[in-house]
Structures are given as structure tokens and as C-alpha cells.
CSV table of C-alpha atoms in Angstrom, one decimal:
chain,number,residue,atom,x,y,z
A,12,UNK,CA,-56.2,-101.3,6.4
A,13,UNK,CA,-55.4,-100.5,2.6
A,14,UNK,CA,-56.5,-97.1,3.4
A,15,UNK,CA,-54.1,-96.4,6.4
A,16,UNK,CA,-50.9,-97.9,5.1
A,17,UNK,CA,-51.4,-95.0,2.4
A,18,UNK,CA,-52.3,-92.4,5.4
A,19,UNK,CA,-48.7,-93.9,7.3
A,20,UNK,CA,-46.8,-93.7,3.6
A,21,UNK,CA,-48.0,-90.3,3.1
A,22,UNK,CA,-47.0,-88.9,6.4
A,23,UNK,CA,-43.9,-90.3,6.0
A,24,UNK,CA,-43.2,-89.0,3.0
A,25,UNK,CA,-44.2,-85.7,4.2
A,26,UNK,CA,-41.8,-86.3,7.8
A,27,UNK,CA,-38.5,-86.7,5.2
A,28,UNK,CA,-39.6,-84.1,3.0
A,29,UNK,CA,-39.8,-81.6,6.4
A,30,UNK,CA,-36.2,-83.3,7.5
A,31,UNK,CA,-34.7,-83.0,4.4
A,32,UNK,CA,-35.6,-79.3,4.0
A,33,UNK,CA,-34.3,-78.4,7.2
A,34,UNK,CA,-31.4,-79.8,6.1
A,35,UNK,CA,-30.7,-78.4,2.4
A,36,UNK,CA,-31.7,-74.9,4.6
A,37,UNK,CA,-28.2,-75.4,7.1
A,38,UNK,CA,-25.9,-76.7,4.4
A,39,UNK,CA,-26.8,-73.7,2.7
A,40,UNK,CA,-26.9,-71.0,5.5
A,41,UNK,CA,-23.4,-72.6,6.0
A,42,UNK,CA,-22.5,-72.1,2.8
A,43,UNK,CA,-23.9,-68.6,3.1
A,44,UNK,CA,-21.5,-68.0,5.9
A,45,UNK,CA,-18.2,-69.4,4.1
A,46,UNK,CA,-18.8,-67.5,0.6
A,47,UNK,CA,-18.8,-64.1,2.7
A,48,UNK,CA,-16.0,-65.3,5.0
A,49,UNK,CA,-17.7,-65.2,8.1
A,50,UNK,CA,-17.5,-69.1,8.8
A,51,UNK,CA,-15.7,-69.3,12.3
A,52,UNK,CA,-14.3,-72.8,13.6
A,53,UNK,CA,-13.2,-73.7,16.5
A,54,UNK,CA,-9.1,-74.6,17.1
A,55,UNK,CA,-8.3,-76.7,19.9
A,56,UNK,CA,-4.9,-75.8,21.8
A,57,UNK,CA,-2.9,-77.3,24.4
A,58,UNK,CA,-3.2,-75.3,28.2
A,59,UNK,CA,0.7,-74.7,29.5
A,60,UNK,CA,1.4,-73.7,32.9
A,61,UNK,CA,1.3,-70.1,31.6
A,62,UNK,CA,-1.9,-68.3,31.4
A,63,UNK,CA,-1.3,-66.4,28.2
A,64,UNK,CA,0.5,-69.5,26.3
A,65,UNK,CA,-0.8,-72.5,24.7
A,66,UNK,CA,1.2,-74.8,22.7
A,67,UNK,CA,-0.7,-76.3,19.1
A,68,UNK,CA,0.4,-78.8,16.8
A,69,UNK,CA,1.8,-78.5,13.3
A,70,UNK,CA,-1.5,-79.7,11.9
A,71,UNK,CA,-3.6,-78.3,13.6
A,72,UNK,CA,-1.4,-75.1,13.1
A,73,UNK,CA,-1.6,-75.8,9.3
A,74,UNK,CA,-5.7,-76.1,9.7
A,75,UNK,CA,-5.7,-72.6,11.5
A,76,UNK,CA,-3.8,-70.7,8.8
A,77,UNK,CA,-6.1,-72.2,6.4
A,78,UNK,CA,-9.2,-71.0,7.8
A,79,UNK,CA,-7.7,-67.4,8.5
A,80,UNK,CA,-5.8,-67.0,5.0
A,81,UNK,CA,-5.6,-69.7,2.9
A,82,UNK,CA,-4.5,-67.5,-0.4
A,83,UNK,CA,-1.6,-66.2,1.6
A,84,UNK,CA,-0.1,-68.5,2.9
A,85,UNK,CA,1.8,-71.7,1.3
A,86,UNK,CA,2.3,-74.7,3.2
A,87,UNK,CA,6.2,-74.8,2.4
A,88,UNK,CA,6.4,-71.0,4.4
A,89,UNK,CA,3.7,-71.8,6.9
A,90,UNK,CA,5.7,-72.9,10.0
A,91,UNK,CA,8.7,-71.8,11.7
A,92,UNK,CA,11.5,-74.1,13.0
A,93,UNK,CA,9.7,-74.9,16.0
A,94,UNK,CA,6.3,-75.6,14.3
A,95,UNK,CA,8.0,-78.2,11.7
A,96,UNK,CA,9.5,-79.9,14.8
A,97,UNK,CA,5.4,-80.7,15.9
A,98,UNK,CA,4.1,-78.3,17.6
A,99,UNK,CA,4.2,-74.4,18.6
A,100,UNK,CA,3.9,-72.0,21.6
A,101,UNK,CA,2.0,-69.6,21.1
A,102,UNK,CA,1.4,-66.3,22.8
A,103,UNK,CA,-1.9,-65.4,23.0
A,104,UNK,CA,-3.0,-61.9,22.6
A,105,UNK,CA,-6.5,-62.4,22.6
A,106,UNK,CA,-7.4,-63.2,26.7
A,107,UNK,CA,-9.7,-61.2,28.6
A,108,UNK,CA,-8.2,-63.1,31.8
A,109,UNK,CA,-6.4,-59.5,33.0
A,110,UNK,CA,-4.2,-60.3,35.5
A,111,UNK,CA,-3.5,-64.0,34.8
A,112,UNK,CA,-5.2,-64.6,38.0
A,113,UNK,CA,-6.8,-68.1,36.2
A,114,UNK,CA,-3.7,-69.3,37.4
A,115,UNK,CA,-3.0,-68.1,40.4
A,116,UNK,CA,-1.6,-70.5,42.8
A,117,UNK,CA,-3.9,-69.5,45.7
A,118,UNK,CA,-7.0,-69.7,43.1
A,119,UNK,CA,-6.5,-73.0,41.5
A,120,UNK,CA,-5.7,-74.5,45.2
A,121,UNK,CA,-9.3,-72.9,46.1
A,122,UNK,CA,-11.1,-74.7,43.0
A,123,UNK,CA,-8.9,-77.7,43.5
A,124,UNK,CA,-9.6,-78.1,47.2
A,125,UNK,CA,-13.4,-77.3,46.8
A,126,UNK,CA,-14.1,-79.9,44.1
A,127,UNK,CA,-12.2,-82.5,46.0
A,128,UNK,CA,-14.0,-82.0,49.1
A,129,UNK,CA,-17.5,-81.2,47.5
A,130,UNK,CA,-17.4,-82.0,44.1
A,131,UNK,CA,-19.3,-79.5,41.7
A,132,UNK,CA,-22.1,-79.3,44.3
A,133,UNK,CA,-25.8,-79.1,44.1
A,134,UNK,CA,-26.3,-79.4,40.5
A,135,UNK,CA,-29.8,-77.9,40.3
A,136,UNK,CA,-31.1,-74.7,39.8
A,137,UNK,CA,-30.6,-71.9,42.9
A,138,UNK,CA,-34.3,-71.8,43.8
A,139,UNK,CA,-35.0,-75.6,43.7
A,140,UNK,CA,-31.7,-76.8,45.7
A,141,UNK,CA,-28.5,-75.6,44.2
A,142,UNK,CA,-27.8,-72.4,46.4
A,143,UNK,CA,-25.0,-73.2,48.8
A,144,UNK,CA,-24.1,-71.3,51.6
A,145,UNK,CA,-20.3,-70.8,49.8
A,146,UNK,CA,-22.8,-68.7,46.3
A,147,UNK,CA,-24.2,-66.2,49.8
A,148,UNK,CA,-20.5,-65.4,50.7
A,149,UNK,CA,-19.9,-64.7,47.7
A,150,UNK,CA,-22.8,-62.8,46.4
A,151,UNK,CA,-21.8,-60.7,50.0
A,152,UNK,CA,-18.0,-60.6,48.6
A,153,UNK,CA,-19.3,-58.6,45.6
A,154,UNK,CA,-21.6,-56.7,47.1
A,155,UNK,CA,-19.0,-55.3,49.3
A,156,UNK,CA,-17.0,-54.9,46.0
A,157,UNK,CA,-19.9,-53.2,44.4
A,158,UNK,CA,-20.9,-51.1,47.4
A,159,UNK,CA,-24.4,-52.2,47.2
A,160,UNK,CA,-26.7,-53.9,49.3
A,161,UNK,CA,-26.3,-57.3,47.6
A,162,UNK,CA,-26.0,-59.5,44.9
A,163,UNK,CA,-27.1,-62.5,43.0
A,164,UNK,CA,-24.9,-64.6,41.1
A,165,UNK,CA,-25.5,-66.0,37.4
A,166,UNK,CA,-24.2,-68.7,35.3
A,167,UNK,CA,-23.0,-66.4,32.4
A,168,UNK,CA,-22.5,-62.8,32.3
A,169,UNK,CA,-24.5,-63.0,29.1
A,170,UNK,CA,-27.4,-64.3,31.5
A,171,UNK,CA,-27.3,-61.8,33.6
A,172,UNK,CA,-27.6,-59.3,31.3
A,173,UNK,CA,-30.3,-61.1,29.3
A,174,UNK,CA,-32.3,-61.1,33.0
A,175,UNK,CA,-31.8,-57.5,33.5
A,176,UNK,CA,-33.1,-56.2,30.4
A,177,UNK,CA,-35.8,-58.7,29.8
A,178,UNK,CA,-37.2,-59.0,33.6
A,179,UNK,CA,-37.3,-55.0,34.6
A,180,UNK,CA,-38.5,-53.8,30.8
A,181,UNK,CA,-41.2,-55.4,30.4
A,182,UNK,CA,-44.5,-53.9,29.5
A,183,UNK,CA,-45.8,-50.9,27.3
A,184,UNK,CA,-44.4,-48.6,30.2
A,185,UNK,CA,-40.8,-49.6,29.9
A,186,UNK,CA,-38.7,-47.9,27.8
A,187,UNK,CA,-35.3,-48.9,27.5
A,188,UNK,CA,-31.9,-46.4,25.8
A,189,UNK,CA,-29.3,-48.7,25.0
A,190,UNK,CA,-25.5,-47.3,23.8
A,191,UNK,CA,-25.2,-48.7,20.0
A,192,UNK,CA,-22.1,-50.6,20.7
A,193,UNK,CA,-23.7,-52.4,23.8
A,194,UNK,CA,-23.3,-55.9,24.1
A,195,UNK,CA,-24.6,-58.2,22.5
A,196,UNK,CA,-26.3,-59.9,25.7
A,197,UNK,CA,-27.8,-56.3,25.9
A,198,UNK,CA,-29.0,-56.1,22.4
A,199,UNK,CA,-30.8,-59.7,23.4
A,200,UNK,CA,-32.4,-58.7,26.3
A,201,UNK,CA,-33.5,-55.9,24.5
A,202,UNK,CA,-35.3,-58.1,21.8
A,203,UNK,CA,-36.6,-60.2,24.5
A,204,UNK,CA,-38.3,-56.6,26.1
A,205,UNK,CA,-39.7,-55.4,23.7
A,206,UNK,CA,-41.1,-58.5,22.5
A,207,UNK,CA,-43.0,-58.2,25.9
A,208,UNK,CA,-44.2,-54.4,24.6
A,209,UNK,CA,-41.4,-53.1,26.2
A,210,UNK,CA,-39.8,-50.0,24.0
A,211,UNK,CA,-36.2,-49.6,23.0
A,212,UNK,CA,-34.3,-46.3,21.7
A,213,UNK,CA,-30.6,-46.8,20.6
A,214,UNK,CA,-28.0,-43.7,21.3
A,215,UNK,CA,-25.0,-43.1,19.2
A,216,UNK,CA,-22.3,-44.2,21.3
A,217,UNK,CA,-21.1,-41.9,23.7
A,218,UNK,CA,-23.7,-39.5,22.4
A,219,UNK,CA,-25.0,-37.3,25.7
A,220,UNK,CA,-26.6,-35.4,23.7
A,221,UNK,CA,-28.5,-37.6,21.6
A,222,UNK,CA,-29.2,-39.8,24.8
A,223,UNK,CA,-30.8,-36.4,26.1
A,224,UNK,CA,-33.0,-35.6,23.2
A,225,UNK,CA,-34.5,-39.2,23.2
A,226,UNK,CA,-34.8,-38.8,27.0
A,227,UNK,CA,-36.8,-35.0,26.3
A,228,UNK,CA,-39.5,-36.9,23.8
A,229,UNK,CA,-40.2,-39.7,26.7
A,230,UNK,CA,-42.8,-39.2,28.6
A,231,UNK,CA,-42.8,-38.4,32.2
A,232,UNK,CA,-44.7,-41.7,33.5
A,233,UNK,CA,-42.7,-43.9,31.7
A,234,UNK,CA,-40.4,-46.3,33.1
A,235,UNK,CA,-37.2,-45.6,32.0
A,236,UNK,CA,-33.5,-47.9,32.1
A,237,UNK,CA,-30.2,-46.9,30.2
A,238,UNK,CA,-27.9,-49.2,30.0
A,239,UNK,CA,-24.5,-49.5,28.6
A,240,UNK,CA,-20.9,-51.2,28.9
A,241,UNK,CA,-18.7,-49.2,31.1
A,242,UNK,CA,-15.7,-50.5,29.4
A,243,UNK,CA,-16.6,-51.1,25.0
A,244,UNK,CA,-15.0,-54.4,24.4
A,245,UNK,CA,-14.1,-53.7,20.9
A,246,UNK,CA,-13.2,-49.8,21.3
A,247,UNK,CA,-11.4,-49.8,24.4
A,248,UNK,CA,-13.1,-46.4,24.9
A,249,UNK,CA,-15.3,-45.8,28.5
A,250,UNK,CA,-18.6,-44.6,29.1
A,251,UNK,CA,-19.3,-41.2,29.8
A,252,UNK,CA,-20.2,-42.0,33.1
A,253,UNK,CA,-19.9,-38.2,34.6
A,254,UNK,CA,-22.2,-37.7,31.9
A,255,UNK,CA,-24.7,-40.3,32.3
A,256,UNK,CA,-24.8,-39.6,36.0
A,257,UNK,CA,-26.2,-36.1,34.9
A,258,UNK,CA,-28.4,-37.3,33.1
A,259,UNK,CA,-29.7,-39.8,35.9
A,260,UNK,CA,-30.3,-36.6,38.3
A,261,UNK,CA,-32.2,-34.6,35.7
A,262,UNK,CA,-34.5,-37.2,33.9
A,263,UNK,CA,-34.7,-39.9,36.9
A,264,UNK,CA,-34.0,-43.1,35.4
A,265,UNK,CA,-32.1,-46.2,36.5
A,266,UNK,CA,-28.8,-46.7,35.4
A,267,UNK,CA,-27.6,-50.6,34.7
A,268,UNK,CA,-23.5,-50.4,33.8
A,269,UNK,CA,-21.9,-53.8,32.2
A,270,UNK,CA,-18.6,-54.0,34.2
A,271,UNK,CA,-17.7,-57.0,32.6
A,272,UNK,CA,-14.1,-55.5,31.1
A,273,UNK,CA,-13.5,-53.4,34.2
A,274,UNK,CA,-14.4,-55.2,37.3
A,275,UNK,CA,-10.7,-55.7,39.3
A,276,UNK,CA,-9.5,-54.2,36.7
A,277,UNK,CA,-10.6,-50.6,37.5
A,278,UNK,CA,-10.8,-48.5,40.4
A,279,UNK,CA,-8.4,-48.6,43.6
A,280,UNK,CA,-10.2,-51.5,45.2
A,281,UNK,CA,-11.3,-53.0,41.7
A,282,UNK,CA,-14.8,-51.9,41.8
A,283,UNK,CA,-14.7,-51.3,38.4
A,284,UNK,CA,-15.1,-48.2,36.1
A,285,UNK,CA,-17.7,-46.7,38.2
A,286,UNK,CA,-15.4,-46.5,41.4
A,287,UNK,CA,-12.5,-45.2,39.1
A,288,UNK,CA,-14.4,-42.4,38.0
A,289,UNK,CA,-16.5,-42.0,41.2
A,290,UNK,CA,-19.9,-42.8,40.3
A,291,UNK,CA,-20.4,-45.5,42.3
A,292,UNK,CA,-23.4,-45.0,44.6
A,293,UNK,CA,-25.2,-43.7,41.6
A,294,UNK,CA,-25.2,-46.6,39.6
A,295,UNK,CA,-28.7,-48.7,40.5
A,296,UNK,CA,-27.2,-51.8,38.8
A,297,UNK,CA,-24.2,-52.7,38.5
A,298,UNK,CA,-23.4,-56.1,36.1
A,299,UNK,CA,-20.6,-58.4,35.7
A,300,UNK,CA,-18.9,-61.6,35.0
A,301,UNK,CA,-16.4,-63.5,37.1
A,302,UNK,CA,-15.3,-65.1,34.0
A,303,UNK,CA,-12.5,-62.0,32.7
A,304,UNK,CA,-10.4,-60.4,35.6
A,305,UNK,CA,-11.8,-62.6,37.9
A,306,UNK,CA,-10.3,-65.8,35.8
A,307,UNK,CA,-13.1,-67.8,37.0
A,308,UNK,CA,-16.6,-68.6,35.6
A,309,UNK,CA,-19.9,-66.9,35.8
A,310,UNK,CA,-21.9,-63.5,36.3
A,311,UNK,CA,-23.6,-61.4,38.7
A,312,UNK,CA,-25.9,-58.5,39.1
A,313,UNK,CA,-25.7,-55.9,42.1
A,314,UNK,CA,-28.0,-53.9,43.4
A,315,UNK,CA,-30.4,-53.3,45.7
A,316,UNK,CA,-32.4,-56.5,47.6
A,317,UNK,CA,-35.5,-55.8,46.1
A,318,UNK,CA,-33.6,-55.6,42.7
A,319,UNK,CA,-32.1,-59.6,44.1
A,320,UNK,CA,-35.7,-60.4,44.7
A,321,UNK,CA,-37.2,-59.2,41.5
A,322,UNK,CA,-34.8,-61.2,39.2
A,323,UNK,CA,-34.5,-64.4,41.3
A,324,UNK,CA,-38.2,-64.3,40.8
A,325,UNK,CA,-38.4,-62.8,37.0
A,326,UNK,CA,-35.2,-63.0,35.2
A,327,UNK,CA,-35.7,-66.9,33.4
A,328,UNK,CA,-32.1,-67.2,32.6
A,329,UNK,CA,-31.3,-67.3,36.6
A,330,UNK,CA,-34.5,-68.8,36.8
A,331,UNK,CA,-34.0,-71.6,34.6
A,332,UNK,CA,-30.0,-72.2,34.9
A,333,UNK,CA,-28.1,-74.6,37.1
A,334,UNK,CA,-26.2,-72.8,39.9
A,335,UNK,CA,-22.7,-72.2,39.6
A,336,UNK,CA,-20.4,-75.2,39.9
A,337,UNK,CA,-18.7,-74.7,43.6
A,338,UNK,CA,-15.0,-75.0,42.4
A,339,UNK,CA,-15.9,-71.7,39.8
A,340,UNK,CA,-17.9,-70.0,42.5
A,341,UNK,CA,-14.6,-70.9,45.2
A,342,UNK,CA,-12.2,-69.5,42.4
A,343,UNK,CA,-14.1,-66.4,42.2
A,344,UNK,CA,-13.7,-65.7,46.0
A,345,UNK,CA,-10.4,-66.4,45.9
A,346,UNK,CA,-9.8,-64.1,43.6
A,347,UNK,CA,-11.0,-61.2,45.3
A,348,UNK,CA,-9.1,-61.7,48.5
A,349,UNK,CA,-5.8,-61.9,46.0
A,350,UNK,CA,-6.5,-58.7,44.3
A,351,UNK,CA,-6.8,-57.2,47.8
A,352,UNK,CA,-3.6,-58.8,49.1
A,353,UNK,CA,-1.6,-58.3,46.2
A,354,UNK,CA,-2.6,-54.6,44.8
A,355,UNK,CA,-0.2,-53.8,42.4
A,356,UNK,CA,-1.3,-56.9,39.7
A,357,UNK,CA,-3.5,-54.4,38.5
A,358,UNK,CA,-1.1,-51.4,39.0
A,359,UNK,CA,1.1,-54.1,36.8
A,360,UNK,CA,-1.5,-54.7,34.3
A,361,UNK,CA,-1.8,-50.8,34.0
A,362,UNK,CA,1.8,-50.6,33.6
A,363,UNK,CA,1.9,-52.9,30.8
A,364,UNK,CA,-1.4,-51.0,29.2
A,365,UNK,CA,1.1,-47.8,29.0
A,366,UNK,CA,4.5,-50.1,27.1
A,367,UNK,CA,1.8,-51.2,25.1
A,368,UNK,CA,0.7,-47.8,24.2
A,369,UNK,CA,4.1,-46.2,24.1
A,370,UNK,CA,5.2,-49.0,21.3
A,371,UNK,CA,2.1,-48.6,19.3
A,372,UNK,CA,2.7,-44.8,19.5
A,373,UNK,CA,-0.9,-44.1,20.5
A,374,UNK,CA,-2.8,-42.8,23.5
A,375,UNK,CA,-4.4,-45.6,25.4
A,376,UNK,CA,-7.5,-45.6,27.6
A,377,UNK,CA,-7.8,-49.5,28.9
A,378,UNK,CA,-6.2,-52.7,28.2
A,379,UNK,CA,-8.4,-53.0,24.8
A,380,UNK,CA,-6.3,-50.9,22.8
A,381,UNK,CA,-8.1,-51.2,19.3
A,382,UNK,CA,-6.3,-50.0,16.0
A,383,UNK,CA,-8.6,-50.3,13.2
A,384,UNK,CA,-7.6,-51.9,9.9
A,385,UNK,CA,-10.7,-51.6,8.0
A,386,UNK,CA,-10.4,-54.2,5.2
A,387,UNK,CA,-11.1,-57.2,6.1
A,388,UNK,CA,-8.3,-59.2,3.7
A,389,UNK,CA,-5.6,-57.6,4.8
A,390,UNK,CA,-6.7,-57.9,8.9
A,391,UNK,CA,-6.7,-61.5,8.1
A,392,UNK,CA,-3.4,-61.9,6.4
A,393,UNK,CA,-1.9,-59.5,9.2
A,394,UNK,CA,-3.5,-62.1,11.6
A,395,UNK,CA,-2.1,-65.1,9.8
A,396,UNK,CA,1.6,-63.7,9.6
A,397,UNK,CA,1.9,-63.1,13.4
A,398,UNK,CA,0.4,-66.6,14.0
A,399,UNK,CA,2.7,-67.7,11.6
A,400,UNK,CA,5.2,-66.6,14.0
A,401,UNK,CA,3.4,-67.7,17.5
A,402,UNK,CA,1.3,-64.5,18.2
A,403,UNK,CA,-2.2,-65.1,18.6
A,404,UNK,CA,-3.5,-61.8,17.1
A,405,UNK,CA,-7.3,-62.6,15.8
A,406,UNK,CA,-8.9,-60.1,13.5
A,407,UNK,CA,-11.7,-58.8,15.0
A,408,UNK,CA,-14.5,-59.0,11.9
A,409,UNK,CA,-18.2,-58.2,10.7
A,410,UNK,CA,-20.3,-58.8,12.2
A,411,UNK,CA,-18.8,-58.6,15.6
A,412,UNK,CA,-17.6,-55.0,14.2
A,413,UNK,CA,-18.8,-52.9,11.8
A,414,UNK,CA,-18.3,-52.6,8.1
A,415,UNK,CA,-15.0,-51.9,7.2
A,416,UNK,CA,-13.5,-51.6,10.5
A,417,UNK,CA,-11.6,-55.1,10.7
A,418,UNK,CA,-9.0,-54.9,13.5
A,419,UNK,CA,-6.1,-56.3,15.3
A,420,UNK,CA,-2.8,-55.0,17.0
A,421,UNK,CA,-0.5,-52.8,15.6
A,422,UNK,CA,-1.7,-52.7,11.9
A,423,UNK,CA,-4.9,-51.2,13.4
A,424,UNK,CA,-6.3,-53.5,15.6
A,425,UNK,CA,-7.4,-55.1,19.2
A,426,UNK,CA,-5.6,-56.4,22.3
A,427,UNK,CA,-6.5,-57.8,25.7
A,428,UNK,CA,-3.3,-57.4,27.5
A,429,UNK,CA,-2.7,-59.6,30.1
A,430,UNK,CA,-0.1,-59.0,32.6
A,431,UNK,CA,2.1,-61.7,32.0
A,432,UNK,CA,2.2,-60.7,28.4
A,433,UNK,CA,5.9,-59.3,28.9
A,434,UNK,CA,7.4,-56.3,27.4
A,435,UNK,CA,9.3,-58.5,25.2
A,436,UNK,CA,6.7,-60.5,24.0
A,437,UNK,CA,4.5,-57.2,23.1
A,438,UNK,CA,8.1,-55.9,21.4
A,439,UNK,CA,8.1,-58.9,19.2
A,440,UNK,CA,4.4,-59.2,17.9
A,441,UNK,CA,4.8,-55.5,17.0
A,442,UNK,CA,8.0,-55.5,14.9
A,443,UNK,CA,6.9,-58.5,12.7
A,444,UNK,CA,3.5,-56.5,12.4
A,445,UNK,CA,5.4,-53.7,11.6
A,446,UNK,CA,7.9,-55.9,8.5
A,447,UNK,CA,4.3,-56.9,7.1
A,448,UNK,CA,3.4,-53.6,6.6
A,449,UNK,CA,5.9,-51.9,4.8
């Protein structure tokens, strides 16, 4: 008895040594994180009936400037009139939600309608029970969109990607070529691939050339994927798709494009980059989220149906996710049905793209219109001014960017523009930008 009382005290001791290193190891990755400046936090806000405006509170306004700036900012210059009266509007520049279709009258009366008369529907996974016959229309909706033969829906765009990459590269004949400044849901599913002896090779963004001599020193029976954002979401800057397509004819490989930033918000019909620069049909995969111009929630993958088959089958993070909640999935249709009715939102958005451009003085390519800073102090104070002043400007940071090329608007930086982010509104963020700098 003696002897296992000391056997039970031991492995005790042993149990809160193991918890208690686990634990001095996260305060001080934390700590880590907050003496290089990289400790994010989240900042709750207060939704208005204006998809590009929030209102916060004093505090928590206070809290915000703190984390962005704290040596530049004093708390007796840190609010504006309207701030010190409890709370301020601010006017977010940081949306990816395009054409403010999130609140769209016809969209939220879709969600709203759905959840009331079906709740959030089957909450299991697609395979075992959660597939409804309202996810099919939809998956036919984009396929349409996409031109392809069909489509499967996700919970994320991040799992979609993820399921691409990991499912079709798997194995010592896959080799996958991946732009540099891909995503980082591509960089994952890379990771996952070649953790399954797939192979990976990394072009210089934009780089045909480089692409081409990596594509030369593959072998002939390899299987061989590139895959890249159409639309960079910290650049701005498309892929050389006329270039890539090439490429596909001469070296025959399959081409997966990230849409995410460009579906509805590209191309006549909204088809995305690939239909604006008329690549369509030679794009095998085609991958997106329903969570940026759509306003909604979720991702999706088209293709062909054996590609549908392949990664309902393979790709674990469709595998293993819930299906999409029927309200999101609803809002998503919705959506597309109001971009076809009402065309000129995007010609709008498009509209403001070029103000933007023409007060900034620079030649723009896409709603992200990125100006770089490059130190990463002065992005921050930059940041913390205009919020000061009830812009929303973030400063885009290692190690979502590289070294040294901190961003935001107008001092050198990054902008979603939304379309209800007036002409006025741009005017004002960029002529206290411009006081800071001089």
C-alpha cells in the first residue's frame, strides 16, 4: 500500500511538473510575441446599419490606441469630441466585404427568412446528414458562375484550399509550384503535402520565368499542380494569368487559382479574375470563399465532377467540417442573383477603386491598393492617428508582410475599398494621413 501511495505521489508530481511547463512555455511565447510587437488582440465594436461603420466606446477606444501606439499617443489627446462624449463611429477601411452586399436588404431577408423557417439546418457533416438540397443549388449557382461542371461548398475558404493542396498532392509523384506570396491556407496545404512525400517548389512572385525553369528540371511523369491567388491580398497586384495559361499548354499541368479577392468582383458576370482576363475554361480549379464580395460565409472549390468526388472523398477539412449553416449558404445565393440584377455595384466599386487611385496619385490595379511604409513604428503611429480620428486604417505587419514593408493607406499602405466607403470619406482619411506626414 506504502509502496503505491509513493507510485500515485510521484506521478503526480510528475503530472504538475508536465502542466506547469506547458505553462511557463505560453507565458513566455507570449511574452516572445509582445517584446517584438507582434502581440495582436482582438477589439470588439459595435455593428451599425452601415456595412463599412461600427461605432466603439471611449474605452475600449482608449485600449485600442494603446495596443497600436502606446508611446505616441497621450490619453489627454487621444479622443475627439465625439469619442469623449462615449463612444465613436468609425469608418472602416479594412473590409474585404466589396460591395457592401452583407447588408443588402434582399440578402439579410434571405438569411433571416431561412433561419426562421429552418433554423441553421442539419448540423452535421455533408456526408453523414448535413447536405441540404438548398448547399446543391448552390454548389449549381457557382458552377454556373465558374463555368465548370460543378462545385462543392466548404466551411472556410481556408479549408478549401487546405483540401486542394493536401488531397490532390499527395505522394512522391506530386509536385506542387506555389507563387511566394500565396496564401497562407496555400502555404498549409502545402506543408500538409509534402508531409505526405508530396514535393513543393516556390516561384518568385509573378516570376514566369522562374516558374518555367523549375517546370524544365521536373520530370515528365510527375504530377504537377501550380497554384496561386489570382488577386495578392496584400499587393493588390494580379496573376499573370495570360502567362500561366502558357505555361499550362506547354508543360501540362493543372492550374488551381484562389479567387477569393476577385470572385463578383471581377469579370463582367463576376466570375472572377480569370473571366476578366479570359482564361476561364483553362483554369482546372477554380477556389473561393463566399465570405468577401459575396458578404456571406464559407468557401468553395470548382471544377470538374470527378475533381467534386475526389475531395468530398479526400480532402479532411470538407471531410471532417460541419456543413454550412443554411442562413450563410441562403445569403450566398442571394447574393449572386443581386450582383446579376443590379450590375453596376461592381462597376460602382470600380469607380471608387479609380477616386481612390486618383487621390493617392498612383496607378491602381484592384480594390487593394497597397502603399508601402516599410518601418514598422511609423505604420503604427500613422495607423493610430487616423483612428484617432475615426478611420480604421490597420498597419499591415510582419509576419503577415515581409520585413520592412509595413503598410497602410496613403503613407504607403493597404485598403479594401468598399463601395459605400464615399468619396468624402476616402477625401478625409487621406488629408489627415497627409498632416501626419509632413
Amino acid at each position: 500500500m506504502l509502496v503505491e501511495l509513493t507510485q500515485l505521489a510521484s506521478l503526480s508530481a510528475e503530472a504538475a511538473n508536465g502542466h506547469s511547463q506547458w505553462q511557463q512555455w505560453l507565458n513566455s511565447s507570449v511574452k516572445r510575441l509582445a517584446d517584438a510587437s507582434l502581440l495582436r488582440s482582438l477589439h470588439p465594436v459595435c455593428t451599425t446599419l452601415s456595412p463599412v461603420e461600427v461605432d466603439l466606446s471611449s474605452v475600449a477606444l482608449k485600449e485600442w490606441l494603446d495596443s497600436i501606439a502606446p508611446s505616441s499617443v497621450s490619453a489627454s489627446t487621444c479622443f475627439t469630441s465625439q469619442a469623449s462624449q462615449g463612444s465613436i463611429r468609425l469608418k472602416l477601411f479594412s473590409l474585404n466585404d466589396y460591395m457592401g452586399l452583407s447588408q443588402h436588404p434582399a440578402i439579410c431577408r434571405a438569411a433571416g427568412d431561412t433561419a426562421v423557417q429552418c433554423g441553421m439546418g442539419p448540423r452535421s457533416s455533408a456526408l453523414v446528414g448535413g447536405y441540404t438540397r438548398q448547399h446543391q443549388d448552390l454548389e449549381a449557382s457557382l458552377a454556373t458562375l465558374k463555368g465548370t461542371e460543378d462545385c462543392l461548398l466548404f466551411s472556410s475558404g481556408f479549408a478549401a484550399n487546405l483540401a486542394v493542396v493536401s488531397a490532390l498532392c499527395q505522394g512522391p509523384d506530386a509536385v506542387i509550384f506555389s507563387d511566394e506570396l500565396n496564401h497562407a491556407s496555400i502555404i498549409d496545404g502545402c506543408r500538409l503535402a509534402t508531409r505526405s512525400k508530396g514535393a513543393l517548389q516556390v516561384y518568385r512572385h509573378n516570376d514566369m520565368a522562374h516558374l518555367e525553369e523549375l517546370l524544365q528540371a521536373c520530370p515528365a511523369s510527375k504530377r504537377k499542380l501550380v497554384i496561386t491567388d489570382s488577386l495578392f491580398s496584400m499587393d493588390g497586384d494580379f496573376a499573370d494569368l495570360h502567362g500561366l495559361v502558357a505555361l499550362r499548354r506547354r508543360y501540362g499541368f493543372a492550374l488551381a487559382l484562389d479567387e477569393a479577392h476577385a470572385t463578383l468582383v471581377a469579370g463582367d458576370r463576376g466570375g472572377g479574375a480569370a473571366e476578366m482576363f479570359g482564361v476561364a475554361s483553362e483554369v482546372d480549379i477554380h477556389i473561393g470563399t463566399l465570405s468577401k464580395g459575396f458578404g456571406s460565409h464559407g468557401g468553395f472549390v470548382a471544377g470538374s465532377s470527378a475533381l467534386k468526388s475526389f475531395l468530398m472523398n479526400r480532402g479532411r477539412s470538407y471531410v471532417f467540417s460541419t456543413a454550412l449553416p443554411l442562413p450563410a449558404v441562403a445569403a450566398a445565393q442571394a447574393a449572386i442573383i443581386v450582383c446579376q440584377q443590379e450590375p453596376q455595384r461592381r462597376q460602382n466599386l470600380w469607380d471608387r477603386v479609380q477616386q481612390l487611385g486618383d487621390l493617392l496619385r498612383v496607378a491602381v490595379q484592384s480594390p487593394i491598393i497597397p502603399l508601402v511604409v516599410g518601418d514598422e513604428a511609423a505604420a503604427l503611429a500613422a495607423s493610430a492617428l487616423l483612428l484617432r480620428k475615426g478611420f480604421h486604417v490597420p498597419a499591415i505587419r510582419p509576419p503577415t508582410v515581409p520585413k520592412h514593408t509595413s503598410r497602410l493607406p496613403a503613407c504607403a499602405g493597404f485598403v479594401s475599398v468598399c463601395l459605400l466607403l464615399t468619396q468624402q470619406m476616402i477625401s478625409g482619411a487621406l488629408q489627415l494621413q497627409s498632416k501626419n506626414a509632413t
